[in-house]
CSV table of C-alpha atoms in Angstrom, one decimal:
chain,number,residue,atom,x,y,z
A,24,MET,CA,-77.9,165.7,131.3
A,25,ASN,CA,-76.9,162.3,130.0
A,26,HIS,CA,-78.0,162.2,126.4
A,27,LYS,CA,-77.9,158.4,125.9
A,28,PRO,CA,-81.4,157.5,124.7
A,29,ALA,CA,-83.7,155.5,126.9
A,30,LYS,CA,-87.3,154.3,126.7
A,31,LEU,CA,-90.2,153.7,129.1
A,32,ILE,CA,-92.8,151.3,127.7
A,33,LEU,CA,-96.1,150.9,129.6
A,34,GLU,CA,-98.2,147.7,129.8
A,35,ASN,CA,-101.0,149.6,127.9
A,36,GLY,CA,-98.7,150.2,125.0
A,37,ILE,CA,-97.7,153.8,125.6
A,38,ILE,CA,-94.1,154.5,124.8
A,39,LEU,CA,-92.2,157.5,126.3
A,40,GLU,CA,-88.7,158.4,125.2
A,41,GLY,CA,-86.1,160.0,127.4
A,42,TYR,CA,-82.5,159.7,128.5
A,43,SER,CA,-80.6,157.2,130.6
A,44,LEU,CA,-80.1,157.7,134.3
A,45,GLY,CA,-78.0,155.5,136.6
A,46,LYS,CA,-77.0,152.1,135.3
A,47,ILE,CA,-77.3,151.2,131.6
A,48,GLY,CA,-79.6,148.2,131.1
A,49,LEU,CA,-83.3,147.4,131.4
A,50,SER,CA,-85.6,146.8,134.3
A,51,ALA,CA,-89.3,146.0,134.6
A,52,GLY,CA,-91.7,146.6,137.5
A,53,GLU,CA,-95.0,148.1,138.6
A,54,VAL,CA,-95.2,151.9,138.0
A,55,CYS,CA,-96.0,154.0,141.0
A,56,PHE,CA,-95.7,157.7,141.8
A,57,ASN,CA,-94.6,159.8,144.7
A,58,THR,CA,-95.5,163.5,145.0
A,59,GLY,CA,-92.8,164.5,147.4
A,60,MET,CA,-90.6,167.6,146.6
A,61,THR,CA,-87.9,166.3,148.9
A,62,GLY,CA,-86.9,163.0,150.5
A,63,TYR,CA,-85.9,161.2,147.3
A,64,GLN,CA,-83.1,159.3,149.0
A,65,GLU,CA,-85.5,158.0,151.7
A,66,ILE,CA,-88.0,157.1,149.1
A,67,LEU,CA,-85.5,155.2,147.0
A,68,THR,CA,-84.3,153.2,150.0
A,69,ASP,CA,-87.8,152.4,151.4
A,70,PRO,CA,-88.3,148.6,151.2
A,71,SER,CA,-92.0,149.3,150.6
A,72,TYR,CA,-91.1,150.1,147.0
A,73,CYS,CA,-89.7,146.7,146.3
A,74,GLY,CA,-90.6,145.6,142.8
A,75,GLN,CA,-91.7,149.0,141.7
A,76,LEU,CA,-90.6,151.7,139.3
A,77,ILE,CA,-90.8,155.0,141.3
A,78,THR,CA,-92.1,158.1,139.4
A,79,MET,CA,-91.3,161.4,141.1
A,80,THR,CA,-93.9,164.0,140.1
A,81,TYR,CA,-91.7,166.9,141.2
A,82,PRO,CA,-89.7,167.9,138.1
A,83,HIS,CA,-86.2,168.4,139.5
A,84,ILE,CA,-84.7,165.6,141.6
A,85,GLY,CA,-81.3,165.5,143.2
A,86,ASN,CA,-80.9,169.2,144.1
A,87,TYR,CA,-79.4,168.6,147.5
A,88,GLY,CA,-77.5,165.4,146.6
A,89,LEU,CA,-77.3,162.1,148.5
A,90,ASN,CA,-75.3,160.8,151.4
A,91,SER,CA,-74.6,157.7,153.5
A,92,VAL,CA,-76.8,158.8,156.4
A,93,ASP,CA,-80.3,159.6,155.0
A,94,ILE,CA,-81.2,156.0,154.2
A,95,GLU,CA,-84.2,153.9,155.2
A,96,SER,CA,-82.6,150.4,154.6
A,97,SER,CA,-79.3,148.8,153.7
A,98,LYS,CA,-80.0,148.9,149.9
A,99,ILE,CA,-82.4,150.1,147.2
A,100,TYR,CA,-85.2,147.5,146.6
A,101,ALA,CA,-87.0,149.5,143.9
A,102,LYS,CA,-86.7,148.3,140.4
A,103,GLY,CA,-86.0,151.8,138.9
A,104,LEU,CA,-86.5,155.5,139.0
A,105,ILE,CA,-88.5,157.7,136.6
A,106,ILE,CA,-88.0,161.5,136.7
A,107,LYS,CA,-88.2,164.7,134.7
A,108,GLU,CA,-84.7,166.0,135.3
A,109,ALA,CA,-81.8,165.1,137.5
A,110,CYS,CA,-79.5,167.6,139.1
A,111,ASP,CA,-75.9,166.8,138.3
A,112,PHE,CA,-74.4,169.4,140.6
A,113,PRO,CA,-76.2,169.3,144.0
A,114,SER,CA,-75.6,171.9,146.7
A,115,ASN,CA,-75.8,170.9,150.3
A,116,PHE,CA,-73.3,170.5,153.1
A,117,LYS,CA,-74.3,166.8,153.6
A,118,SER,CA,-74.1,165.9,149.9
A,119,GLU,CA,-71.6,163.2,149.1
A,120,ILE,CA,-72.7,162.1,145.6
A,121,ASN,CA,-75.2,163.1,142.9
A,122,LEU,CA,-78.2,161.1,141.9
A,123,ASP,CA,-76.8,159.6,138.7
A,124,GLU,CA,-73.7,158.3,140.5
A,125,TYR,CA,-75.8,157.0,143.4
A,126,LEU,CA,-78.0,154.9,141.1
A,127,LYS,CA,-74.9,153.6,139.3
A,128,ASP,CA,-73.3,152.6,142.6
A,129,ASN,CA,-76.4,150.7,143.5
A,130,ASN,CA,-77.0,149.1,140.1
A,131,ILE,CA,-80.3,150.9,139.6
A,132,ILE,CA,-81.7,151.7,136.1
A,133,GLY,CA,-83.5,155.0,135.7
A,134,ILE,CA,-84.8,157.3,133.0
A,135,GLN,CA,-85.1,161.1,132.9
A,136,GLY,CA,-86.6,163.5,130.4
A,137,ILE,CA,-90.1,162.0,131.0
A,138,ASP,CA,-93.2,164.1,131.6
A,139,THR,CA,-93.8,162.5,135.0
A,140,ARG,CA,-97.1,164.4,135.6
A,141,TYR,CA,-98.5,163.0,132.4
A,142,LEU,CA,-97.4,159.6,133.4
A,143,THR,CA,-99.0,160.0,136.8
A,144,ARG,CA,-102.3,160.9,135.2
A,145,ILE,CA,-102.2,157.7,133.2
A,146,ILE,CA,-101.7,155.6,136.4
A,147,ARG,CA,-104.4,157.6,138.2
A,148,ASP,CA,-106.9,157.1,135.3
A,149,GLU,CA,-106.1,153.5,134.3
A,150,GLY,CA,-104.8,152.0,137.5
A,151,SER,CA,-101.5,150.3,138.4
A,152,MET,CA,-99.6,148.6,135.6
A,153,ASN,CA,-96.2,147.2,134.8
A,154,ALA,CA,-93.7,149.0,132.7
A,155,ILE,CA,-90.1,148.6,131.5
A,156,ILE,CA,-87.2,151.0,131.4
A,157,ALA,CA,-84.5,150.4,128.9
A,158,SER,CA,-81.3,152.2,127.9
A,159,ASN,CA,-79.5,149.4,126.1
A,160,ASP,CA,-81.9,147.5,123.8
A,161,LEU,CA,-84.4,150.1,122.5
A,162,ASN,CA,-86.3,147.8,120.1
A,163,ASN,CA,-89.9,148.2,120.9
A,164,ASN,CA,-90.9,144.6,120.0
A,165,ASP,CA,-88.1,143.1,122.1
A,166,LEU,CA,-89.0,145.3,125.1
A,167,GLN,CA,-92.7,144.5,124.8
A,168,LYS,CA,-92.0,140.8,124.7
A,169,ILE,CA,-90.0,141.1,127.9
A,170,LEU,CA,-92.6,143.2,129.6
A,171,SER,CA,-95.4,140.7,128.7
A,172,THR,CA,-93.6,138.0,130.7
A,173,TYR,CA,-93.2,140.2,133.9
A,174,PRO,CA,-95.6,139.0,136.6
A,175,PRO,CA,-98.2,141.4,138.1
A,176,MET,CA,-97.7,142.7,141.7
A,177,SER,CA,-100.7,140.7,142.9
A,178,GLY,CA,-99.7,137.5,144.6
A,179,LEU,CA,-95.9,138.1,144.7
A,180,ASP,CA,-94.1,137.3,147.9
A,181,LEU,CA,-92.0,140.4,148.1
A,182,VAL,CA,-91.6,140.3,151.9
A,183,ARG,CA,-89.2,137.4,151.5
A,184,GLU,CA,-86.9,139.8,149.4
A,185,VAL,CA,-86.8,142.6,152.0
A,186,THR,CA,-87.0,141.0,155.5
A,187,CYS,CA,-83.8,140.6,157.5
A,188,SER,CA,-82.1,137.2,157.4
A,189,ASN,CA,-81.6,136.8,161.1
A,190,ARG,CA,-82.9,138.4,164.3
A,191,TYR,CA,-80.8,141.2,165.7
A,192,LEU,CA,-80.8,143.9,168.4
A,193,TRP,CA,-81.3,147.5,167.1
A,194,ASN,CA,-80.2,149.0,170.4
A,195,ASN,CA,-79.5,148.1,174.0
A,196,ILE,CA,-81.2,150.6,176.3
A,197,LYS,CA,-83.3,150.2,179.4
A,198,GLY,CA,-86.9,150.6,178.5
A,199,TYR,CA,-89.9,148.8,177.0
A,200,LYS,CA,-88.8,145.6,175.3
A,201,ILE,CA,-90.4,145.5,171.8
A,202,ALA,CA,-90.3,142.6,169.4
A,203,VAL,CA,-90.3,144.1,165.9
A,204,ILE,CA,-91.3,141.9,163.0
A,205,ASP,CA,-89.6,143.0,159.8
A,206,TYR,CA,-91.8,142.9,156.7
A,207,GLY,CA,-89.8,145.7,155.1
A,208,ILE,CA,-89.3,148.2,157.9
A,209,LYS,CA,-87.9,151.7,157.5
A,210,TYR,CA,-85.0,152.7,159.8
A,211,ASN,CA,-86.9,155.8,160.8
A,212,ILE,CA,-89.7,153.8,162.4
A,213,LEU,CA,-87.0,152.1,164.5
A,214,ARG,CA,-85.4,155.5,165.3
A,215,ILE,CA,-88.8,156.9,166.5
A,216,LEU,CA,-89.5,153.8,168.7
A,217,GLU,CA,-86.0,154.2,170.2
A,218,SER,CA,-86.7,157.9,170.9
A,219,TYR,CA,-89.6,156.8,173.1
A,220,GLY,CA,-87.3,154.6,175.1
A,221,CYS,CA,-88.0,151.3,173.5
A,222,ASN,CA,-85.4,148.4,173.5
A,223,LEU,CA,-85.8,146.9,170.0
A,224,GLU,CA,-85.1,143.3,168.8
A,225,ILE,CA,-85.8,142.8,165.1
A,226,PHE,CA,-87.2,139.5,163.9
A,227,PRO,CA,-87.4,138.2,160.3
A,228,ALA,CA,-90.9,137.7,158.8
A,229,SER,CA,-90.4,133.9,159.1
A,230,CYS,CA,-90.1,134.0,162.9
A,231,THR,CA,-92.4,131.9,165.0
A,232,SER,CA,-94.5,132.8,168.0
A,233,ASP,CA,-92.0,130.9,170.2
A,234,ASP,CA,-89.2,133.1,168.9
A,235,ILE,CA,-91.1,136.2,169.9
A,236,LEU,CA,-92.5,135.1,173.2
A,237,GLY,CA,-89.1,133.7,174.1
A,238,ILE,CA,-87.8,137.3,174.8
A,239,HIS,CA,-90.9,138.1,177.0
A,240,PRO,CA,-91.6,141.4,175.1
A,241,ASP,CA,-93.7,144.2,176.5
A,242,GLY,CA,-95.1,144.8,173.0
A,243,ILE,CA,-95.0,143.5,169.5
A,244,PHE,CA,-94.7,145.8,166.4
A,245,LEU,CA,-95.6,144.6,162.9
A,246,SER,CA,-93.9,146.7,160.3
A,247,ASN,CA,-95.3,147.8,156.9
A,248,GLY,CA,-93.7,146.4,153.7
A,249,PRO,CA,-94.0,146.0,150.0
A,250,GLY,CA,-96.6,144.3,147.8
A,251,ASP,CA,-100.3,144.5,146.8
A,252,PRO,CA,-102.3,145.7,149.9
A,253,ALA,CA,-105.1,143.3,148.9
C-alpha cells in the first residue's frame, strides 16, 4: 500500500483519512457508490460517472488488474476513485497494469484506506453530496474552501464533456441502419447492437434532425449519459 497520507472531506463536514492512490493532487466531485465486486475498469471508463467520485463498496479492488480491452470509452471521465484497499499485484492472464499505475497513467486522483461501506451509509442516509480528495495539500480549511466553490451536479451540462466531437461509423455491416445519439454511451451498448446485426452511425449530442434523417435510418437510439436525472 502507498502510505502517502490523503484525505476525503465531505460537504457535510465529515473528514476521512486514508492513503493516496493514483495521481497526487486534489479533485472534487459528487460522491456516488457502486456495489459491484468486479468490473471496476468498466465502471471507471463509463462516461455516466463524469463529474463524480466513485466509491467501491467491495473492499478489495484491482485483483485481476486492468488492460487495454475492457474499457467503455476512450478515457476516464470520473473525477476520482475511493476504495478500501488496492491490489498492487494482480493475477490474471489479461492483466497489463495494476490499479495505481492505471490511475496515474490517466491522471486520476484516488484514495484508499477508507471505510467505503460507512461512506456509502452516509450517502444513503443524507443524499448525494460533493466531496474532495486530496493527497498534496492536507490543510482542512484550504480543502473546505475549495470544496465550497465546487458546483452541485444539478444543472451542469456534463453531456458536452462526454459526447463525441464528430459523427462516425462504428461498423460497416449489412443490417438495420441505426443512428445513435451519443450522450455518453458505453462501448458495450454498441457491441450489443452490433451483435444483433445493426449498422451503427454515431452522432454527437449537438446533431440536428436533418443530420439524422439524412442517413435514412431504420431506427434511432438515444444513449444514457452523466448528470442529474432530474
